Amino acid sequence: MDVDSDLELLMGHLGEFGRYQLRQFLLHILAAMTAGVHMLSLVTVAAVPDHRCLVPGVDNDSHPLFGDEAALARIPAGADGAPQTCAFLDDLNATRRCDAWVFDRTYYQDSKAMEWTFVCERRWMGAVAQSAFMFGVFTGAVVLGSLADKYGRKTIFYISAVLQFFLGIGVAFTPEYYGFLVVRYLYGIFGSAGSYITGFVLSMEIVGPTKRTVCGITFQALFAVGVMLVAFWGFVIKDSTILQVTYGLHGLLLLGHWWLIDESPRWLWAQGRVKEAVDIVEKAMSVNGQAGKIDIAHFVSRGKAASSSRDERSYGVLDMFKTPRLRARTLNVCLNWFANSLVYYGLSLNTGKLAGNPYLILFVIGLVEIPSYIMTILLMDRTGRRCLISTLMLLGGIACIVSAYIPQDTTFGSICATTIVMVGKFFIAGSFAIIYNYTAELFPTVIRNTALGVGSMCARLSGAMTPLITLLDSFDKTLPSVIFASIAILSGLLSLLMPETLHKPMPQTIQDGEEFGRGDTACASCCGARHRTYDVPLSSRE
């Protein structure tokens, strides 16, 4: 029997999903919820409400009102007929640039954008603040992903949990803009990448193949719950400092995890720590109420034999590019992550541009993900990963571009635009959820966390670029959406070239990963892929 087949036999003792997996999974998914809170926190903490120039001699300097009719009469109209936000008419009817602004406080009483005036020539400051967080996640995704493959999933999970708690609170009390950017960058490294990705991998490595879909998609659903919490707390708490502290305090939910979660038996086995892996499986069997004993001596001897003959070097990012099929797959997966994130955050971060209560819109844009995930769960094990992710990306890209060309100067147009945005979010949330499962199943154990980290790095790169791309609406209001949609549609088509993973054992070694799905593309069949026979690596067969 092949030594890696012994690993599959050992993991088979766990069953598909028992009480042990449920307990561990419920602990892991808390990291997904806190990641959603941290990722979208700036949407409310640094919200930019409607604003206009403060008109000297007309506005009450101490308590100016946004809707003051006399002041509004001194605001010139722009080329699109809407009031300008960066100019006013002086007493001689000459156009002047703003020195100060009056904000509409209907929904936002306080925010970093109002305090530091992220408007007009300083509009870039708000975009850079969000990009700083995303660049932090970008850094954390690749660095912490590799460290998790080297030092363990649990270790990196907990370090990230502790630091996201302290940084989430600390960023609230940073008084200066550039210091705020630095703390936001560090907050991004540990606030989303570390615990979120490692928690996802921990879950995927203990559940059976038939439960990966449900668990993986449920993991994404908790991220959406985090987005809804951002909207809820933003509606309840009006002070931006207290609001950010509240977001940071969500990290408390993870501080006890060091004593509550276990290391991945798959990772321990891959590291040659076979006895620890067997002990965890025995513990899990006891929690699951399974009768029988594991032949510990057999697995330890086989595992040690594998360890002594195995290449002891560490695997990293470069190993994803060393062999031809893995290299092509890596590039395709990276583009998929990049495109999904670009559209997902392009829609999420710009909810303030939609007409209506911004908290309600943000809440609904998180809520709409839940039925998307339910649909994905119901379809993924029927259509397979490849066909579904391609279809959802194409539909999401089309919805994104359609919404850009719907005028919002009427109530009907506003409702239509909002509806199409929600539809686009529905589709792209589903495809974004699938790519986590798909990546975990496409890449072998020795680089699985690294692969998810690199994918997440690409997603955060596009996430960091998203706020900057939205600034292009100064030239053409439809340009950002056209860019988002074009990349999503291209990636949706290219994803058809990847192999199907439905009901296939996870590859363990680099060679397994290279041989996995040889010759399998959608050219033969898309949705019927599950009926075909694949070349499964010998070392991954049970």
XYZ file of C-alpha atoms in Angstrom:
542
model
C 0.000 0.000 0.000
C 1.302 3.485 -0.880
C 2.334 5.573 2.143
C 0.066 8.468 1.183
C -2.795 6.016 0.820
C -2.185 5.340 4.517
C -2.950 8.994 5.179
C -6.268 8.706 3.352
C -7.007 5.522 5.287
C -6.199 7.304 8.559
C -8.387 10.305 7.685
C -11.133 7.882 6.669
C -11.493 6.946 10.349
C -12.833 10.456 10.962
C -15.852 9.920 8.744
C -17.276 12.633 6.526
C -18.587 14.997 9.187
C -19.177 14.078 12.825
C -19.450 15.953 16.112
C -15.704 16.564 16.183
C -15.643 18.176 12.744
C -18.714 20.229 13.643
C -17.108 21.618 16.803
C -13.870 22.467 15.030
C -15.700 23.955 12.052
C -17.870 26.219 14.233
C -14.689 27.578 15.793
C -12.942 28.040 12.451
C -15.779 29.961 10.803
C -15.696 32.670 13.463
C -12.515 33.824 11.693
C -14.530 34.279 8.500
C -17.031 36.521 10.274
C -14.346 38.690 11.894
C -12.567 38.961 8.513
C -15.763 40.348 6.954
C -16.034 42.911 9.748
C -12.425 44.054 9.411
C -12.410 44.092 5.600
C -15.411 46.409 5.163
C -15.009 48.510 8.316
C -13.739 51.561 6.423
C -16.996 51.725 4.440
C -18.661 53.182 7.551
C -15.679 54.436 9.589
C -14.487 56.606 6.675
C -17.771 57.081 4.835
C -18.021 60.081 2.495
C -21.584 61.432 2.686
C -23.069 63.902 0.213
C -21.320 67.242 0.565
C -21.063 70.743 -0.819
C -18.903 73.805 -0.336
C -19.286 75.922 2.766
C -20.311 79.301 1.322
C -18.657 82.165 3.275
C -21.084 84.810 4.475
C -24.098 82.575 3.790
C -23.570 79.435 5.860
C -23.624 79.526 9.625
C -19.969 78.806 10.368
C -20.689 76.974 13.639
C -23.716 74.896 12.550
C -24.053 74.949 8.743
C -26.970 73.006 7.288
C -26.431 70.898 4.202
C -29.879 71.751 2.837
C -29.707 75.520 3.426
C -31.518 76.974 0.398
C -29.544 80.220 0.302
C -26.254 78.302 0.263
C -27.500 75.782 -2.298
C -28.393 78.677 -4.614
C -24.678 79.566 -4.642
C -23.596 76.078 -5.762
C -23.091 75.886 -9.561
C -24.261 72.903 -11.596
C -21.778 70.547 -13.196
C -21.736 69.248 -16.766
C -24.196 66.506 -15.800
C -26.606 69.017 -14.245
C -25.889 67.912 -10.668
C -24.606 70.432 -8.082
C -20.836 70.641 -7.950
C -19.129 69.474 -4.768
C -15.863 71.387 -5.093
C -16.918 74.908 -6.123
C -19.272 77.756 -5.169
C -20.242 81.208 -6.485
C -18.910 84.202 -4.587
C -20.669 87.565 -4.140
C -19.560 88.598 -7.634
C -20.955 85.378 -9.136
C -17.425 84.102 -9.871
C -16.660 80.412 -9.363
C -14.368 79.663 -6.420
C -12.813 76.446 -5.155
C -13.885 75.190 -1.733
C -11.860 75.826 1.401
C -14.337 73.984 3.644
C -17.297 71.653 3.189
C -20.713 71.002 4.601
C -21.704 67.329 4.878
C -25.146 65.784 4.759
C -25.514 64.307 8.250
C -28.761 62.451 7.561
C -27.022 59.096 7.893
C -23.449 59.854 9.003
C -22.807 62.029 12.045
C -19.062 61.419 12.091
C -16.403 59.680 10.004
C -12.696 59.833 9.240
C -13.550 61.187 5.787
C -15.425 64.106 7.338
C -12.652 64.702 9.877
C -9.853 64.616 7.305
C -11.969 65.827 4.327
C -11.519 62.974 1.828
C -13.218 65.033 -0.878
C -12.337 66.840 -4.112
C -8.533 67.085 -4.442
C -8.182 64.926 -1.305
C -10.524 62.205 -2.524
C -7.511 59.988 -3.190
C -6.844 59.809 0.559
C -9.922 57.672 1.196
C -9.057 55.353 -1.689
C -5.479 54.966 -0.460
C -6.687 54.227 3.094
C -8.741 51.285 1.803
C -5.912 50.227 -0.504
C -3.480 50.215 2.442
C -5.628 47.608 4.179
C -5.874 45.535 1.008
C -2.112 45.712 0.448
C -1.780 44.446 4.020
C -4.021 41.497 3.190
C -1.980 41.046 0.009
C 1.208 40.797 2.106
C -0.359 38.554 4.720
C -1.880 36.212 2.166
C 1.431 35.141 0.669
C 3.697 35.499 3.725
C 1.353 33.972 6.296
C 0.217 31.330 3.813
C 3.786 30.083 3.402
C 4.435 30.318 7.144
C 1.315 28.251 7.818
C 2.646 25.516 5.543
C 5.980 25.653 7.372
C 5.052 26.228 11.025
C 1.487 24.961 11.145
C -2.030 26.191 10.471
C -2.938 26.557 14.157
C 0.119 28.662 15.072
C -0.418 31.231 12.333
C -4.176 31.240 12.978
C -3.681 32.225 16.607
C -0.911 34.794 16.078
C -3.183 36.505 13.549
C -6.145 36.316 15.935
C -4.270 38.110 18.705
C -2.802 40.806 16.466
C -6.089 41.554 14.672
C -7.649 42.245 18.083
C -4.991 44.765 19.121
C -4.620 46.400 15.705
C -8.394 46.654 15.240
C -8.617 48.714 18.417
C -5.328 50.573 17.903
C -6.272 51.919 14.463
C -9.238 53.706 16.050
C -6.908 55.924 18.095
C -4.399 56.790 15.367
C -4.671 60.605 15.150
C -2.643 61.306 12.011
C -3.401 60.225 8.448
C -0.081 58.665 7.435
C 0.210 56.825 10.735
C -3.345 55.652 10.103
C -2.201 54.186 6.766
C 0.619 52.241 8.445
C -1.659 50.769 11.106
C -4.309 49.979 8.473
C -1.647 48.111 6.490
C -0.681 45.998 9.519
C -4.360 45.549 10.346
C -4.865 44.126 6.865
C -2.014 41.619 7.263
C -3.534 40.009 10.339
C -7.147 41.162 10.225
C -8.213 39.083 7.244
C -5.441 36.989 5.702
C -4.020 35.035 8.637
C -6.921 33.566 10.562
C -9.311 33.514 7.623
C -7.185 31.503 5.186
C -5.700 29.156 7.781
C -9.135 28.601 9.325
C -10.498 27.683 5.903
C -7.660 25.239 5.250
C -8.058 23.662 8.701
C -11.712 22.995 7.921
C -11.068 21.624 4.434
C -8.423 19.210 5.748
C -10.617 17.504 8.371
C -13.952 17.096 6.564
C -14.726 14.355 4.050
C -14.863 15.009 0.290
C -18.674 15.034 0.201
C -18.814 17.788 2.833
C -16.185 20.139 1.412
C -18.758 22.013 -0.649
C -21.147 22.734 2.214
C -18.358 23.607 4.658
C -16.437 25.729 2.176
C -19.463 27.744 1.105
C -20.702 28.121 4.686
C -17.281 29.570 5.478
C -17.886 32.265 2.864
C -21.389 32.888 4.210
C -19.937 33.897 7.576
C -17.857 36.528 5.780
C -21.151 37.953 4.478
C -22.486 37.932 8.034
C -19.455 40.051 8.950
C -20.407 42.528 6.211
C -23.923 42.734 7.644
C -22.453 43.372 11.107
C -20.504 46.303 9.653
C -23.806 47.800 8.496
C -25.580 47.029 11.780
C -22.949 48.576 14.046
C -22.578 51.548 11.692
C -26.311 52.200 12.014
C -26.237 51.907 15.818
C -22.947 53.713 16.643
C -22.435 57.189 15.210
C -18.999 58.040 16.650
C -16.341 56.720 14.232
C -13.759 56.044 16.976
C -16.133 53.991 19.098
C -17.370 52.287 15.944
C -13.864 51.138 14.968
C -13.202 49.931 18.509
C -16.387 47.875 18.275
C -15.187 46.323 15.039
C -11.814 45.531 16.634
C -13.442 43.905 19.659
C -14.804 41.168 17.413
C -11.289 39.716 17.630
C -12.140 38.625 21.182
C -14.105 35.757 19.642
C -10.825 34.122 18.554
C -8.635 34.607 21.622
C -9.538 31.254 23.206
C -8.885 29.247 20.060
C -5.372 28.149 21.026
C -6.909 25.813 23.582
C -9.988 24.888 21.534
C -8.813 23.967 18.020
C -6.442 21.222 16.850
C -3.686 21.254 14.281
C -4.458 19.676 10.903
C -3.652 15.934 10.918
C -2.847 16.205 7.199
C -0.247 18.895 7.887
C 1.230 16.931 10.800
C 1.514 13.839 8.592
C 3.180 15.856 5.819
C 5.699 17.129 8.401
C 6.513 13.606 9.610
C 4.766 14.196 12.956
C 2.747 11.029 12.515
C 2.114 10.212 16.184
C 0.503 13.634 16.741
C -1.688 13.163 13.667
C -2.822 9.735 14.882
C -3.542 11.116 18.377
C -5.806 13.816 16.956
C -7.681 11.294 14.814
C -8.150 9.042 17.880
C -9.475 12.008 19.835
C -11.849 12.855 16.985
C -13.119 9.280 16.837
C -13.860 9.418 20.552
C -15.792 12.687 20.182
C -17.691 11.223 17.207
C -18.603 8.184 19.262
C -16.973 5.790 16.829
C -16.204 2.280 18.059
C -12.951 0.524 17.310
C -9.285 1.308 17.648
C -6.683 2.600 15.226
C -3.664 0.413 14.604
C -1.306 3.075 15.913
C 1.846 1.028 15.387
C 0.998 0.471 11.724
C 0.354 4.137 10.930
C 3.344 5.389 12.928
C 5.705 2.939 11.260
C 4.329 3.674 7.803
C 4.398 7.410 8.452
C 7.973 7.292 9.699
C 8.962 5.271 6.667
C 7.378 7.907 4.473
C 9.080 10.672 6.440
C 12.521 9.097 6.144
C 12.178 8.671 2.390
C 10.458 12.016 1.786
C 12.285 15.098 0.625
C 12.520 17.156 3.827
C 12.834 20.509 2.131
C 10.194 23.167 2.634
C 7.800 23.933 -0.195
C 6.852 27.442 -1.171
C 5.474 29.718 -3.855
C 8.097 28.774 -6.466
C 6.925 25.155 -6.363
C 3.600 26.283 -7.812
C 5.433 27.279 -11.023
C 8.041 24.506 -11.458
C 6.030 22.031 -13.518
C 4.091 22.890 -16.708
C 0.525 21.967 -15.755
C 0.828 23.328 -12.218
C 2.267 26.544 -13.647
C -0.598 27.015 -16.107
C -3.119 26.123 -13.412
C -1.535 28.576 -10.973
C -1.728 31.460 -13.463
C -5.343 30.641 -14.291
C -6.331 30.376 -10.632
C -4.542 33.652 -9.845
C -6.481 35.472 -12.569
C -9.689 33.948 -11.234
C -9.010 35.225 -7.717
C -8.013 38.636 -9.106
C -11.197 38.987 -11.177
C -13.565 37.752 -8.483
C -12.157 40.148 -5.917
C -12.166 43.064 -8.361
C -15.899 42.760 -9.031
C -16.822 41.725 -5.467
C -15.166 44.716 -3.811
C -15.983 47.012 -6.697
C -19.655 46.411 -5.899
C -19.255 46.303 -2.088
C -17.091 49.395 -1.598
C -19.276 51.609 -3.780
C -22.616 51.078 -2.061
C -22.518 54.743 -1.021
C -23.028 55.746 -4.654
C -26.417 54.007 -4.698
C -29.464 56.034 -3.744
C -31.048 55.245 -0.370
C -30.032 54.438 3.199
C -26.355 53.369 2.933
C -26.580 51.082 5.976
C -29.591 49.273 4.553
C -27.930 48.937 1.142
C -24.729 47.572 2.715
C -26.749 45.158 4.843
C -28.735 43.938 1.823
C -25.601 43.608 -0.304
C -24.256 41.275 2.386
C -27.591 39.527 2.835
C -27.940 38.818 -0.903
C -24.857 36.615 -0.650
C -26.689 34.091 1.556
C -29.129 32.843 -1.139
C -26.187 32.901 -3.557
C -24.306 30.495 -1.291
C -27.374 28.279 -0.883
C -27.688 28.110 -4.675
C -23.996 27.333 -4.968
C -24.208 24.517 -2.413
C -27.146 22.976 -4.279
C -25.428 23.180 -7.670
C -21.711 22.605 -7.018
C -21.973 18.860 -6.502
C -24.236 18.529 -9.528
C -22.569 20.711 -12.136
C -19.039 20.523 -10.768
C -16.804 23.451 -9.856
C -15.533 24.425 -13.286
C -18.808 24.928 -15.135
C -20.497 26.759 -12.278
C -17.683 29.196 -11.512
C -17.381 30.095 -15.205
C -21.122 30.704 -15.567
C -21.371 32.818 -12.419
C -18.381 34.971 -13.374
C -19.774 35.624 -16.837
C -23.188 36.587 -15.429
C -21.593 38.734 -12.719
C -19.482 40.577 -15.275
C -22.494 41.202 -17.512
C -24.551 42.518 -14.568
C -21.695 44.807 -13.569
C -21.466 46.436 -16.988
C -25.263 46.731 -17.398
C -25.582 48.580 -14.073
C -23.069 51.183 -15.231
C -25.245 52.290 -18.139
C -28.516 52.671 -16.207
C -29.147 56.375 -15.447
C -29.991 57.055 -11.787
C -31.546 60.499 -12.215
C -35.047 59.074 -11.744
C -36.528 56.893 -9.005
C -37.142 54.056 -11.458
C -33.576 54.247 -12.791
C -32.186 54.274 -9.273
C -34.190 51.186 -8.325
C -33.123 49.393 -11.507
C -29.442 50.213 -10.958
C -29.582 49.057 -7.336
C -31.342 45.839 -8.355
C -28.782 45.026 -11.055
C -25.940 45.679 -8.602
C -27.559 43.239 -6.154
C -27.937 40.665 -8.941
C -24.275 41.104 -9.873
C -23.268 40.687 -6.222
C -25.411 37.520 -6.073
C -23.505 35.955 -8.976
C -20.007 37.100 -8.063
C -20.404 36.058 -4.408
C -21.139 32.532 -5.600
C -18.106 32.367 -7.875
C -15.867 33.940 -5.225
C -16.975 31.257 -2.758
C -16.272 28.446 -5.217
C -12.705 29.538 -5.898
C -11.742 28.838 -2.253
C -12.944 25.228 -2.509
C -11.624 24.857 -6.030
C -8.122 26.047 -5.115
C -7.953 23.815 -2.038
C -8.895 20.815 -4.194
C -6.634 21.626 -7.159
C -3.337 21.952 -5.274
C -1.474 19.286 -3.262
C -1.199 19.250 0.530
C 2.447 20.396 0.613
C 1.534 23.721 -1.016
C -2.231 23.935 -0.368
C -2.049 26.742 2.197
C 0.546 28.504 0.037
C -1.741 28.204 -3.000
C -4.660 29.697 -1.089
C -2.323 32.397 0.151
C -1.111 33.246 -3.363
C -4.694 33.234 -4.654
C -5.759 35.469 -1.816
C -2.726 37.669 -2.528
C -3.964 38.151 -6.091
C -7.454 38.881 -4.786
C -6.115 41.485 -2.384
C -3.965 43.028 -5.099
C -7.120 43.643 -7.113
C -8.895 44.656 -3.897
C -6.177 47.237 -3.314
C -6.518 48.462 -6.887
C -10.322 48.645 -6.739
C -10.592 51.935 -4.791
C -8.025 53.481 -7.123
C -9.800 52.223 -10.247
C -13.060 53.759 -9.008
C -11.349 57.175 -9.100
C -11.405 56.841 -12.904
C -15.098 57.764 -12.773
C -13.846 61.357 -12.755
C -13.129 60.857 -16.468
C -16.024 58.556 -17.346
C -18.569 57.259 -14.850
C -18.845 53.920 -16.670
C -15.092 53.259 -16.998
C -14.544 51.451 -13.652
C -17.459 49.075 -14.265
C -16.281 48.355 -17.813
C -12.827 47.426 -16.475
C -14.303 45.213 -13.736
C -16.670 43.444 -16.129
C -14.092 42.859 -18.885
C -11.648 41.131 -16.538
C -14.430 39.023 -14.991
C -15.678 37.840 -18.385
C -12.147 36.992 -19.581
C -11.434 35.001 -16.424
C -14.803 33.255 -16.634
C -13.899 31.949 -20.073
C -10.358 30.887 -19.127
C -11.594 28.977 -16.068
C -13.101 26.429 -18.477
C -9.542 25.229 -19.160
C -9.018 24.001 -15.580
C -9.702 20.374 -14.536
C -12.790 19.331 -12.597
C -12.228 18.302 -8.949
C -15.666 16.982 -8.020
C -15.464 13.721 -6.016
C -11.709 13.477 -6.596
C -9.175 12.742 -3.796
C -7.011 15.696 -2.821
C -3.481 15.406 -4.298
C -0.718 15.138 -1.695
C 2.622 15.685 -3.465
C 3.863 18.047 -6.175
C 3.884 15.133 -8.627
C 0.279 14.342 -7.703
C -0.641 17.942 -8.408
C 1.095 17.873 -11.787
C -0.687 14.692 -12.872
C -4.088 15.635 -11.453
C -6.722 16.157 -14.145
C -4.368 15.518 -17.046
C -6.187 16.266 -20.308
C -9.378 17.372 -18.564
C -10.819 20.657 -19.872
C -14.320 21.852 -20.673
C -13.669 21.350 -24.393
C -15.029 17.801 -24.076
C -17.875 18.497 -21.661
C -18.673 21.185 -19.114
C -21.475 20.073 -16.849
C -21.077 16.421 -17.753
C -17.511 16.286 -16.438
C -18.513 14.279 -13.392
C -19.380 11.303 -15.600
C -15.885 11.054 -17.077
C -12.908 9.068 -15.881
C -9.880 11.043 -14.744
C -6.261 10.236 -14.270
C -6.054 10.288 -10.480
C -2.560 10.269 -8.973
C -1.726 6.850 -7.581
C -0.508 8.298 -4.302
C -3.919 9.902 -3.729
C -6.039 6.810 -4.271
C -7.495 5.010 -1.340
